[in-house]
PDB file of C-alpha atoms in Angstrom:
ATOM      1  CA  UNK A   1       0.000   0.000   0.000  1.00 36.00           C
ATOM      2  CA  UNK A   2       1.364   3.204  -0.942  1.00 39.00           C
ATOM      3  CA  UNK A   3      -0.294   6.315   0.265  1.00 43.00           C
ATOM      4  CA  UNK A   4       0.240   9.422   1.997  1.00 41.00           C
ATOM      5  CA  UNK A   5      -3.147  10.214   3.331  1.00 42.00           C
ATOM      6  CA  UNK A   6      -3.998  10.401   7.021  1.00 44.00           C
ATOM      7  CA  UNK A   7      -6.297   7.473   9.053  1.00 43.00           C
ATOM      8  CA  UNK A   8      -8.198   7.465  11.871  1.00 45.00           C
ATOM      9  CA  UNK A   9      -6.007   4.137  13.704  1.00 47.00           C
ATOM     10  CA  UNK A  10      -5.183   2.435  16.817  1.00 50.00           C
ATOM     11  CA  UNK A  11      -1.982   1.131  16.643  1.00 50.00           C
ATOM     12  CA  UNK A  12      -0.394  -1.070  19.632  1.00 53.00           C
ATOM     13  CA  UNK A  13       3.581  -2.678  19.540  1.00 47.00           C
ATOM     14  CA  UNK A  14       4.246  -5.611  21.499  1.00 47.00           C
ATOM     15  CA  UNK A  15       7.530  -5.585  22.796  1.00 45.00           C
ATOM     16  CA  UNK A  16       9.564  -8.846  22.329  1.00 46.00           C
ATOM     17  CA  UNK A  17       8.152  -9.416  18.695  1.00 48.00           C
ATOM     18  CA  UNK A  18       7.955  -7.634  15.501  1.00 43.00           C
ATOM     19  CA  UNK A  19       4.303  -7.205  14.635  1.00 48.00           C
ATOM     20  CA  UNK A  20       2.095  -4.689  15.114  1.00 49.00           C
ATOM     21  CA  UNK A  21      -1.737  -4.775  15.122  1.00 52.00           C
ATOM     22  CA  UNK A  22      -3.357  -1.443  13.139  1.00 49.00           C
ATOM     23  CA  UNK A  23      -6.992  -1.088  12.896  1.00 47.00           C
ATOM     24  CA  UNK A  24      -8.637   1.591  10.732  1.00 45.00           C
ATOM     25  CA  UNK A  25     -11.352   3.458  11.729  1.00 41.00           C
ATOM     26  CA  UNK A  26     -11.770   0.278  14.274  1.00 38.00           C
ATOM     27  CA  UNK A  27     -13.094  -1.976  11.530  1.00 38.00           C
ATOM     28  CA  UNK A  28      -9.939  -3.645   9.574  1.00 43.00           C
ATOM     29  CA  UNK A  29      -6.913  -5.279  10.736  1.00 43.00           C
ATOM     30  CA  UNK A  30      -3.541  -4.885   9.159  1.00 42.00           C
ATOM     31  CA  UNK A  31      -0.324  -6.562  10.026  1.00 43.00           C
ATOM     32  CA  UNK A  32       3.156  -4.307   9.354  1.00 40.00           C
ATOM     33  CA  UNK A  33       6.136  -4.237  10.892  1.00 40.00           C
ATOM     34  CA  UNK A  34       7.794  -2.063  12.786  1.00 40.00           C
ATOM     35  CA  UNK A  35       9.112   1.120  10.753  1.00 42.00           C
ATOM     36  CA  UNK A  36       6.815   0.538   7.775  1.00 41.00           C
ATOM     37  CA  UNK A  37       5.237   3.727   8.560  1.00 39.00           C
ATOM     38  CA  UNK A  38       5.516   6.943  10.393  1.00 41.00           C
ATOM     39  CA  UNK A  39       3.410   7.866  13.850  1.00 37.00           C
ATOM     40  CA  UNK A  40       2.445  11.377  14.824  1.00 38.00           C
ATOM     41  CA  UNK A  41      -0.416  12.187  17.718  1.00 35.00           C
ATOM     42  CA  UNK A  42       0.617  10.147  19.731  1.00 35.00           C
ATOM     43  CA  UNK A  43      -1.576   9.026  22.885  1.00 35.00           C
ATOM     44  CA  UNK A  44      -0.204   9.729  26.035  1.00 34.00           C
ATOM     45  CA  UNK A  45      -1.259   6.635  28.575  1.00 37.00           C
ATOM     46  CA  UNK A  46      -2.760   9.428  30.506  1.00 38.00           C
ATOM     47  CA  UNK A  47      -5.119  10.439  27.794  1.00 37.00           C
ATOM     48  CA  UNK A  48      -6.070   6.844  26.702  1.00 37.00           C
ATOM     49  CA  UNK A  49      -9.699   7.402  28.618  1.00 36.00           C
ATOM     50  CA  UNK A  50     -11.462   6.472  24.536  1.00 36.00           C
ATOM     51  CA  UNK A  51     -10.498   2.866  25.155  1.00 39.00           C
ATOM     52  CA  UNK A  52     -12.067   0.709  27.247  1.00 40.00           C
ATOM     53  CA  UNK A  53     -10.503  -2.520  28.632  1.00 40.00           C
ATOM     54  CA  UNK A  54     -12.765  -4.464  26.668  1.00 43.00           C
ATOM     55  CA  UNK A  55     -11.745  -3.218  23.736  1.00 40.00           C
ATOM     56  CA  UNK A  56      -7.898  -3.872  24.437  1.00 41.00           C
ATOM     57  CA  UNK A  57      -9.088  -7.738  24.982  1.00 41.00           C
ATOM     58  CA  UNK A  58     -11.387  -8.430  22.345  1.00 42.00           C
ATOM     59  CA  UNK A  59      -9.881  -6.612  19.802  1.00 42.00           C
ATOM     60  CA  UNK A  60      -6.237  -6.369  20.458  1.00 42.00           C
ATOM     61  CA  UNK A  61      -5.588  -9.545  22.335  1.00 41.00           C
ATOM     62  CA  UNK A  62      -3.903  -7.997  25.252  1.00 39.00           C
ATOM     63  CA  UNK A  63      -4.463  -7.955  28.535  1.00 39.00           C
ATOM     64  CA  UNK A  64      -4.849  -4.995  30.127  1.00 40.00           C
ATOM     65  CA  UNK A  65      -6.986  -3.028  32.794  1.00 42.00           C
ATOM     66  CA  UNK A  66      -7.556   0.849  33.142  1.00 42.00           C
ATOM     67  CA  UNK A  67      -7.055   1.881  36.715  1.00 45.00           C
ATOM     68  CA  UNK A  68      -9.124   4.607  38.350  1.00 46.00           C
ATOM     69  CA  UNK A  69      -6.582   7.389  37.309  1.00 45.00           C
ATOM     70  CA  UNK A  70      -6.963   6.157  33.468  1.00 42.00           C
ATOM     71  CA  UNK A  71      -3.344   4.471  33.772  1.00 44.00           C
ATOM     72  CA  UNK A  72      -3.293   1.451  32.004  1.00 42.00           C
ATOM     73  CA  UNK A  73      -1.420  -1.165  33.713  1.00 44.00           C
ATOM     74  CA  UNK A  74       0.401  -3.494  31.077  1.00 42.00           C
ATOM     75  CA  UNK A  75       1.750  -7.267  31.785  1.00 42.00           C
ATOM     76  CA  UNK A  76       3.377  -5.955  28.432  1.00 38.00           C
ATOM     77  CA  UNK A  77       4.861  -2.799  26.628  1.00 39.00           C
ATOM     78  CA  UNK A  78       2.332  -1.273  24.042  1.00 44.00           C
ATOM     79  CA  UNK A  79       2.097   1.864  22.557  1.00 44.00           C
ATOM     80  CA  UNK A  80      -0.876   3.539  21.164  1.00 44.00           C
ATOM     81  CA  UNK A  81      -1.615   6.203  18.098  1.00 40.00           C
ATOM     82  CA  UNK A  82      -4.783   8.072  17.317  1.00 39.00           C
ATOM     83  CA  UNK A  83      -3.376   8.566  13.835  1.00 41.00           C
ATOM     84  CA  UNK A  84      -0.588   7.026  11.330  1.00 40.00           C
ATOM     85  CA  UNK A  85       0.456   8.024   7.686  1.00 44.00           C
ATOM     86  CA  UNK A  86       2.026   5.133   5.636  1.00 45.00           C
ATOM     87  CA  UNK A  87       5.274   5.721   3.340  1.00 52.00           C
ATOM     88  CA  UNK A  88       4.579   7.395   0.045  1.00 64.00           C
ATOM     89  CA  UNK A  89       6.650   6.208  -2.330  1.00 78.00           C
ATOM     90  CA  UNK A  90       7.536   8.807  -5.558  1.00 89.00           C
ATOM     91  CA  UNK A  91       8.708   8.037  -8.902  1.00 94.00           C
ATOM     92  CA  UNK A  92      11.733   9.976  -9.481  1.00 97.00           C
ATOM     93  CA  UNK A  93      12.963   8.496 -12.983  1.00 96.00           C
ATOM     94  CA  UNK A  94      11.426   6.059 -15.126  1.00 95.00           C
ATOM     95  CA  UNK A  95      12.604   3.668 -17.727  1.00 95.00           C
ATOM     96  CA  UNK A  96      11.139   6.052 -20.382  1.00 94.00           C
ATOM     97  CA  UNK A  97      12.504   9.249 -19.204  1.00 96.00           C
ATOM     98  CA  UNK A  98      14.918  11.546 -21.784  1.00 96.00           C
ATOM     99  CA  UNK A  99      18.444  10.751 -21.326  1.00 97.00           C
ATOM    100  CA  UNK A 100      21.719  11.467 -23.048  1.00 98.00           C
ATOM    101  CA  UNK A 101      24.188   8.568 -23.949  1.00 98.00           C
ATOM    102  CA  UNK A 102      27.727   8.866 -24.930  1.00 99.00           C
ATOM    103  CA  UNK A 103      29.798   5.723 -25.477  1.00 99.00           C
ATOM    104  CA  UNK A 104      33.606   7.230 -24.279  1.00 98.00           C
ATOM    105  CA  UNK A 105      36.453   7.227 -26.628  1.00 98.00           C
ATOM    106  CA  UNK A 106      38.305   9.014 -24.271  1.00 98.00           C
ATOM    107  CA  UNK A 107      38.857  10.745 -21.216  1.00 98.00           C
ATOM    108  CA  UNK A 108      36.225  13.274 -20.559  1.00 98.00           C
ATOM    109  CA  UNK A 109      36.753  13.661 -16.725  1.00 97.00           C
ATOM    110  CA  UNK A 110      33.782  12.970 -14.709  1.00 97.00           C
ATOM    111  CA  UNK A 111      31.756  16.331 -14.504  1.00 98.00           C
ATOM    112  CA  UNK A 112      29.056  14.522 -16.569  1.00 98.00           C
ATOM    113  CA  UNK A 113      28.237  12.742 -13.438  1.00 98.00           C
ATOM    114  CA  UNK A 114      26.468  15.532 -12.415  1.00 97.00           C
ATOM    115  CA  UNK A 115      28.898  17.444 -10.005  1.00 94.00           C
ATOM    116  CA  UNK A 116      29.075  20.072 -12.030  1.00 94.00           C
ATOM    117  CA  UNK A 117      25.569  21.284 -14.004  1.00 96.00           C
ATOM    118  CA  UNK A 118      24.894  22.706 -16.337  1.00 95.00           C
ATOM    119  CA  UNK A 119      26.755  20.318 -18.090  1.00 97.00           C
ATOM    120  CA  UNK A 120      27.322  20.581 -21.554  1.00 97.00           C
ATOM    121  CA  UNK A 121      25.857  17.376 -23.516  1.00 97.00           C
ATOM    122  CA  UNK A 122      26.808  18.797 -27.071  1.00 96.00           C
ATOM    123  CA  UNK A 123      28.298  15.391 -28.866  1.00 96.00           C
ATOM    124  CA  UNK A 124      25.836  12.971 -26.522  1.00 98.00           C
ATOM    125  CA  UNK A 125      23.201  10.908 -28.087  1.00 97.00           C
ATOM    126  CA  UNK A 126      19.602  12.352 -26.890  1.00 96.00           C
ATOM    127  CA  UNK A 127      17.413   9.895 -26.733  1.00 94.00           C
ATOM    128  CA  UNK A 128      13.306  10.429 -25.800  1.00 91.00           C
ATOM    129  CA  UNK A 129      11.127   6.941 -26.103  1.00 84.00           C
ATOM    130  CA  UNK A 130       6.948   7.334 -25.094  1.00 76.00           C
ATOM    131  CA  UNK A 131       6.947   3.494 -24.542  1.00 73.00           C
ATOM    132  CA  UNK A 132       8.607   0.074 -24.513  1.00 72.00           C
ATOM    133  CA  UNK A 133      11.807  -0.825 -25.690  1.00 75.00           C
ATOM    134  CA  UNK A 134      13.595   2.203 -23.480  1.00 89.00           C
ATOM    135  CA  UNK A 135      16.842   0.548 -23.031  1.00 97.00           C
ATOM    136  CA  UNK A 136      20.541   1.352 -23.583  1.00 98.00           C
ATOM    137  CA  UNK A 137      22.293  -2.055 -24.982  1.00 98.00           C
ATOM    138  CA  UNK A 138      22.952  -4.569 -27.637  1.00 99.00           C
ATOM    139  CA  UNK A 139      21.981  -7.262 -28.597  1.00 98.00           C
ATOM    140  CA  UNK A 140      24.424  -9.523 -31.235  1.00 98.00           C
ATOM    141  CA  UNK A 141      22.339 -12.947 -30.628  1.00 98.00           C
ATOM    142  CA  UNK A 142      18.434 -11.903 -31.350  1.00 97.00           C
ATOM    143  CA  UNK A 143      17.617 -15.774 -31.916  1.00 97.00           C
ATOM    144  CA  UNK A 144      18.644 -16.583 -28.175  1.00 97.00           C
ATOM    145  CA  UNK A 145      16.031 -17.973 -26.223  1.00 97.00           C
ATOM    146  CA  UNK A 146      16.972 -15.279 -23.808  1.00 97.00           C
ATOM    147  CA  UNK A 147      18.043 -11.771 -25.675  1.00 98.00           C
ATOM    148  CA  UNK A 148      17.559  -7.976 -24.781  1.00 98.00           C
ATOM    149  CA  UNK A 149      15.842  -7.076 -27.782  1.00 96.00           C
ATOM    150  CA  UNK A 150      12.586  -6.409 -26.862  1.00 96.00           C
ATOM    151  CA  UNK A 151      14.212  -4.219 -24.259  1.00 96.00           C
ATOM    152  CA  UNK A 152      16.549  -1.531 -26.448  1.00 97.00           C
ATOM    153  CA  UNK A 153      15.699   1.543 -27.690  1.00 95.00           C
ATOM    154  CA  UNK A 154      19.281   2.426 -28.103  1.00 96.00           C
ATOM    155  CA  UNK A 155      21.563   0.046 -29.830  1.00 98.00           C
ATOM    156  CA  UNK A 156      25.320   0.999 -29.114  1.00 98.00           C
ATOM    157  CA  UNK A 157      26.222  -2.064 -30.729  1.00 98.00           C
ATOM    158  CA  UNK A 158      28.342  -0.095 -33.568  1.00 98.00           C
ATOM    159  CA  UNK A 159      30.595   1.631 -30.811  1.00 98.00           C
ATOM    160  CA  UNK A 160      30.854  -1.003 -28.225  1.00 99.00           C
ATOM    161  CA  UNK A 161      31.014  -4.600 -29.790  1.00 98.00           C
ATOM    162  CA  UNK A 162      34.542  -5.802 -29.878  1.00 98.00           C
ATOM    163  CA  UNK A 163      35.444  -1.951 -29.078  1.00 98.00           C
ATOM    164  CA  UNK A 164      34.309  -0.560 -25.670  1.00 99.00           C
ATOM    165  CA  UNK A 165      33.112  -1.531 -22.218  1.00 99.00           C
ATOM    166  CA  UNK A 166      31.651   1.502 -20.749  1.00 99.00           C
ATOM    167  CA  UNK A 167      28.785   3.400 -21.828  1.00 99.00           C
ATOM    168  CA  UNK A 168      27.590   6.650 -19.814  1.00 99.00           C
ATOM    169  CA  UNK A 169      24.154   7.357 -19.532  1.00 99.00           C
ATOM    170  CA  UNK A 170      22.646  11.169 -17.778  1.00 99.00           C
ATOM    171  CA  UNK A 171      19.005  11.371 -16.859  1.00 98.00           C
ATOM    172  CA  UNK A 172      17.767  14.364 -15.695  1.00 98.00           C
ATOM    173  CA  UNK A 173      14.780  14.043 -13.218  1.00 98.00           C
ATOM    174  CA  UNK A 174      12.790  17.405 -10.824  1.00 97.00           C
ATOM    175  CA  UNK A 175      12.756  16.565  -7.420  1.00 96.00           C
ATOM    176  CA  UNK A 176       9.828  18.888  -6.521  1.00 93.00           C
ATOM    177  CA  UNK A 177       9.220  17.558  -2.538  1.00 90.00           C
ATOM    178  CA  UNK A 178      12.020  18.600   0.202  1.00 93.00           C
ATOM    179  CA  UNK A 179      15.105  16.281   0.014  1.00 95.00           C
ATOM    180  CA  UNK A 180      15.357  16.135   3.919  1.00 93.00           C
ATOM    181  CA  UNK A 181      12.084  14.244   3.757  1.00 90.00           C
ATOM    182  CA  UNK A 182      13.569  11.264   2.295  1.00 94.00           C
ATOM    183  CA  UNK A 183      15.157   8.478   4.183  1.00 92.00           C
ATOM    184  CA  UNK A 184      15.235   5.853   1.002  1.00 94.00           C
ATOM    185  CA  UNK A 185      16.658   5.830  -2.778  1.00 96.00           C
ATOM    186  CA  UNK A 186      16.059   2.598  -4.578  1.00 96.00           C
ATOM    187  CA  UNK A 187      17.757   2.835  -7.898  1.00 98.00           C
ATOM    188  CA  UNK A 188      15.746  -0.449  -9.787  1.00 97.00           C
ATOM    189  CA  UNK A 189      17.742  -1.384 -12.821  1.00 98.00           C
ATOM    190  CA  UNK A 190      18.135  -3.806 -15.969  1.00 98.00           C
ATOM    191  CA  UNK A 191      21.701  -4.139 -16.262  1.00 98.00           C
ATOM    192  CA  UNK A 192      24.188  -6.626 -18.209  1.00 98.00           C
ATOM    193  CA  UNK A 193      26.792  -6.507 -16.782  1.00 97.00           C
ATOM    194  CA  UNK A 194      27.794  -3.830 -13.662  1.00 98.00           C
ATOM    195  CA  UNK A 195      27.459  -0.376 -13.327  1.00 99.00           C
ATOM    196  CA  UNK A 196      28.078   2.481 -11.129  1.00 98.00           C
ATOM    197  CA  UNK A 197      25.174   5.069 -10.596  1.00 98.00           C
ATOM    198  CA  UNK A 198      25.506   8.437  -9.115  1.00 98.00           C
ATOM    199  CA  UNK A 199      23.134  11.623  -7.992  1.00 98.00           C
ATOM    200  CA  UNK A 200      24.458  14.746  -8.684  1.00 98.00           C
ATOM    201  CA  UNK A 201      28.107  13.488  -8.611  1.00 97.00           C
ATOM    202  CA  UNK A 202      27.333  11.170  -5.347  1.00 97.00           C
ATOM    203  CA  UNK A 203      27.604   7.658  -5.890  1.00 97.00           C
ATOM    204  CA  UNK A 204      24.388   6.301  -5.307  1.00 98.00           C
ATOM    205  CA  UNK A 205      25.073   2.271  -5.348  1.00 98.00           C
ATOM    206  CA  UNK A 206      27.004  -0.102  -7.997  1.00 98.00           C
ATOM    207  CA  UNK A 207      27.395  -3.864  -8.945  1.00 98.00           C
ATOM    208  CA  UNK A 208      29.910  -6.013 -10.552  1.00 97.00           C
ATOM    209  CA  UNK A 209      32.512  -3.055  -9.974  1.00 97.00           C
ATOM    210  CA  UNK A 210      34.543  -3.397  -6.737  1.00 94.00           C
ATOM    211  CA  UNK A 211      37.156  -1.094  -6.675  1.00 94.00           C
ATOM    212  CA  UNK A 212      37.483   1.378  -3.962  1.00 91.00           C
ATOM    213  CA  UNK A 213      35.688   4.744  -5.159  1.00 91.00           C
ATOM    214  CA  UNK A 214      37.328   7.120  -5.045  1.00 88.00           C
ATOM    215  CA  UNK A 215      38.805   7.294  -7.600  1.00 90.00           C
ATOM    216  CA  UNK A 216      35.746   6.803  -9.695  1.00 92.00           C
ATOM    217  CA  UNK A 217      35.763   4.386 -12.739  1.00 96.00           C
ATOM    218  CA  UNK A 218      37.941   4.993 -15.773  1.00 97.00           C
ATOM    219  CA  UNK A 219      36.430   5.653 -18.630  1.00 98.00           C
ATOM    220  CA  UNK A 220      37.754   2.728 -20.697  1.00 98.00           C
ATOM    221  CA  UNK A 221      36.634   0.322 -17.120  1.00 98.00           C
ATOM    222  CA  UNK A 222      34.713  -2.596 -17.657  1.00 98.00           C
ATOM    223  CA  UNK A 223      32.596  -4.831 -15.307  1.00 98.00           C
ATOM    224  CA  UNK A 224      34.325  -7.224 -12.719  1.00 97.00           C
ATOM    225  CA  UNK A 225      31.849 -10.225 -13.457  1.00 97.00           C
ATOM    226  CA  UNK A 226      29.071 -11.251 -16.238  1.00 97.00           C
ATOM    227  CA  UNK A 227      25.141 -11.016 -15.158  1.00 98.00           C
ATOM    228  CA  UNK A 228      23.473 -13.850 -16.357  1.00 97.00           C
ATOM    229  CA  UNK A 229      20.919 -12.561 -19.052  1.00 97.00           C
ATOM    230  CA  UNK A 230      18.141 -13.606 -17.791  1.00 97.00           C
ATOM    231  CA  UNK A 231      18.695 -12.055 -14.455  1.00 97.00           C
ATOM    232  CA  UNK A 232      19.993  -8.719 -16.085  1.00 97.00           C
ATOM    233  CA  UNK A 233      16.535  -8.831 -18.037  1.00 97.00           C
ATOM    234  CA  UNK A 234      14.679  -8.209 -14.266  1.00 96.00           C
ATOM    235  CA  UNK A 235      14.773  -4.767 -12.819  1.00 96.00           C
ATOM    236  CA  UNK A 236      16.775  -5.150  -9.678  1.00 96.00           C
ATOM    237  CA  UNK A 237      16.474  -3.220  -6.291  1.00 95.00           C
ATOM    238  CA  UNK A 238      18.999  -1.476  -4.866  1.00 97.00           C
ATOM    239  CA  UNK A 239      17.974   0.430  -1.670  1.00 95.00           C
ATOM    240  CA  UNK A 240      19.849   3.322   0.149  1.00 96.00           C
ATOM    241  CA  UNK A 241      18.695   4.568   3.694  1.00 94.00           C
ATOM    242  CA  UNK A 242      19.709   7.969   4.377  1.00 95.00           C
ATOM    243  CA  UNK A 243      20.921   6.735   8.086  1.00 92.00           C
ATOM    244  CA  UNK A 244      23.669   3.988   6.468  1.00 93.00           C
ATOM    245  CA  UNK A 245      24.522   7.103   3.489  1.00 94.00           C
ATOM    246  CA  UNK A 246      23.226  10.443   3.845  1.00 95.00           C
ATOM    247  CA  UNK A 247      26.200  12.141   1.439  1.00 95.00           C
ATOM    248  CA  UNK A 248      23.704  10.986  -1.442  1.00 96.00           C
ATOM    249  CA  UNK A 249      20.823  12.654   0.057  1.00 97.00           C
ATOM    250  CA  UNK A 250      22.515  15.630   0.943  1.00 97.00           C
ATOM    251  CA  UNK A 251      23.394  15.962  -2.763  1.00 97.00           C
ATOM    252  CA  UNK A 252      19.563  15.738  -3.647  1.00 97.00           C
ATOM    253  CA  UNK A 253      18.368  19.328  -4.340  1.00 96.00           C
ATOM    254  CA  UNK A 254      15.115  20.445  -4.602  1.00 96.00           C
ATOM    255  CA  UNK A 255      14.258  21.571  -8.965  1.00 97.00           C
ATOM    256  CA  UNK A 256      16.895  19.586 -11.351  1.00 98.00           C
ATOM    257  CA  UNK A 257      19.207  16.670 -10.995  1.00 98.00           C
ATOM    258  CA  UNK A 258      21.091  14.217 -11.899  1.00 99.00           C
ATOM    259  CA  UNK A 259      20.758  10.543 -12.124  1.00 99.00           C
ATOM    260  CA  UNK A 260      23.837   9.396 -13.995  1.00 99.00           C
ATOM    261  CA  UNK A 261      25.302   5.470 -14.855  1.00 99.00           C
ATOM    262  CA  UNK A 262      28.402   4.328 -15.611  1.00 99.00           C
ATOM    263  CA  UNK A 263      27.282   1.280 -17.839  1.00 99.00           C
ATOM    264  CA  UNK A 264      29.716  -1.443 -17.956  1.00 99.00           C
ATOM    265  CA  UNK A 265      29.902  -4.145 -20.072  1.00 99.00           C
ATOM    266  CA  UNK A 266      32.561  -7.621 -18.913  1.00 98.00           C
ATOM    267  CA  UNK A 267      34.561  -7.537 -22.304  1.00 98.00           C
ATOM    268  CA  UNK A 268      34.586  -6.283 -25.390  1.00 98.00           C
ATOM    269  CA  UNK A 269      33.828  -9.861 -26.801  1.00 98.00           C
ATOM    270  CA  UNK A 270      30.451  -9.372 -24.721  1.00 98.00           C
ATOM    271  CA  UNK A 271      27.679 -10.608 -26.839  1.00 98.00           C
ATOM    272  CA  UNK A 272      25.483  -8.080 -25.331  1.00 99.00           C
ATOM    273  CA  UNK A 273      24.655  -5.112 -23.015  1.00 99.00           C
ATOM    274  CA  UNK A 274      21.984  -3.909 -21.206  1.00 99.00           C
ATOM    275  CA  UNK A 275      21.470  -0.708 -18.937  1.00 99.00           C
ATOM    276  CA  UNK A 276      17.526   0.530 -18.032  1.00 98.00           C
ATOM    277  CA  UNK A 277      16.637   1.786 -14.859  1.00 97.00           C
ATOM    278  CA  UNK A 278      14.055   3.702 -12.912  1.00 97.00           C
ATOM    279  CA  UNK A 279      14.965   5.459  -9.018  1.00 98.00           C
ATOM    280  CA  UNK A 280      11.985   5.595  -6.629  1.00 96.00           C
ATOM    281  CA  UNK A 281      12.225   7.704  -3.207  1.00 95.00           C
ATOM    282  CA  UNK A 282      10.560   7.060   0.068  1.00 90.00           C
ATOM    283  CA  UNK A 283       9.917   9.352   3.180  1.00 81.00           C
TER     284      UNK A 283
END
């Protein structure tokens, strides 16, 4: 469920395990776990003279009595809310979105991974798709039983096969919310066969590239280890919580950014490549 809107809930947290009992509007029963939403008007025990014991048994399962000063005296810890808002969850980039694609012959530095906009894009490939393929790649087997045609919109077969390993991919997205109200980044992506993705010259996450960063990628790099095709086909999930990295959030601005990939391929003998990719953010 993704939505920002306000409920009318009780909400009680058992210590010792990690579920918690909702009820909206005192009708429905949902199960989440702990953190899967945020609390605010919070019930002090004090206040808590709208329940009745009854209601804690038959509907929450505990036990618990209200003494005559409206204390509630617990066998267990619980903790009630008049009100919770689950996570919205916003679409920063999709796999459609414009984007500008230059396959390095080269050094060009790195200010194309967005630490240092406007950046000049003059020489890059601009590509705009309204649907399906929207993929950077090639594909040199199409007869596989498993191939990335159906996914490219932009073959880069003509400067990578048998000649490059990195392809570098901007996509410009509006962040139109307050950065500091996002704790998550989850950069989902179609890749064959590592990359290294960055926000606004942050790096964001990677795969199949282990070298310390700094110093970022060459531009001539290429990917540590192959992704099986039919795994690179999937859009994978790669989460980042502002507590384990906040340098990428605190590169978020609100108005224009970055998303930039460094696309890399295991060989030039590669049969194919694959980059597509979407970021979502969550408060």
């Amino acid at each position: 469920m993704e939505d920002s809107s306000d409920y009318n809930a009780r909400v009680v947290f058992n210590a010792g395990t990690s579920n918690v009992d909702v009820y909206i509007d005192n009708v429905s029963l949902i199960n989440v776990l702990p953190g899967d939403f945020n609390l605010d008007n919070c019930v002090k025990f004090d206040d808590l003279d709208v329940l009745t014991s009854e209601w804690l048994k038959e509907e929450s399962g505990l036990i618990a009595d209200l003494q005559e000063n409206g204390r509630i005296d617990f066998n267990d810890f619980a903790i009630f809310a008049e009100s919770f808002k689950f996570p919205c969850s916003t679409t920063l980039v999709t796999e459609k979105d414009a984007k500008s694609v230059l396959v390095p012959t080269s050094d060009i530095g790195y200010d194309w991974i967005g630490n240092a906009e406007p950046y000049d894009v003059n020489g890059w490939d601009q590509i705009k798709v309204s649907d399906c393929p929207s993929g950077v790649g090639y594909e040199n087997n199409p007869g596989d039983a498993i191939n990335y045609t159906d996914l490219i919109a932009h073959d880069v077969g003509a400067q990578m096969s048998g000649i490059m390993t990195s392809c570098y991919i901007r996509i410009p997205f509006v962040l139109d919310i307050d950065p500091n109200e996002l704790n998550s980044l989850t950069l989902k992506i179609r890749y064959d066969d590592g990359f290294v993705a960055y926000i606004n010259g942050q790096v964001l996450t990677r795969d199949n590239f282990d070298a310390p960063i700094p110093p970022m990628p060459d531009w001539n790099d290429n990917a540590d280890n192959g992704h099986a095709d039919a795994e690179a086909r999937l859009l994978q999930p790669f989460r980042v919580n502002r507590i384990d990295d906040p340098n990428v959030f605190n590169a978020l601005q609100p108005g224009d950014n970055i998303l930039a990939i460094h696309g890399l391929n295991v060989s030039t003998g590669s049969s194919d490549f694959l980059i597509s990719a979407q970021l979502h953010a969550g408060n």
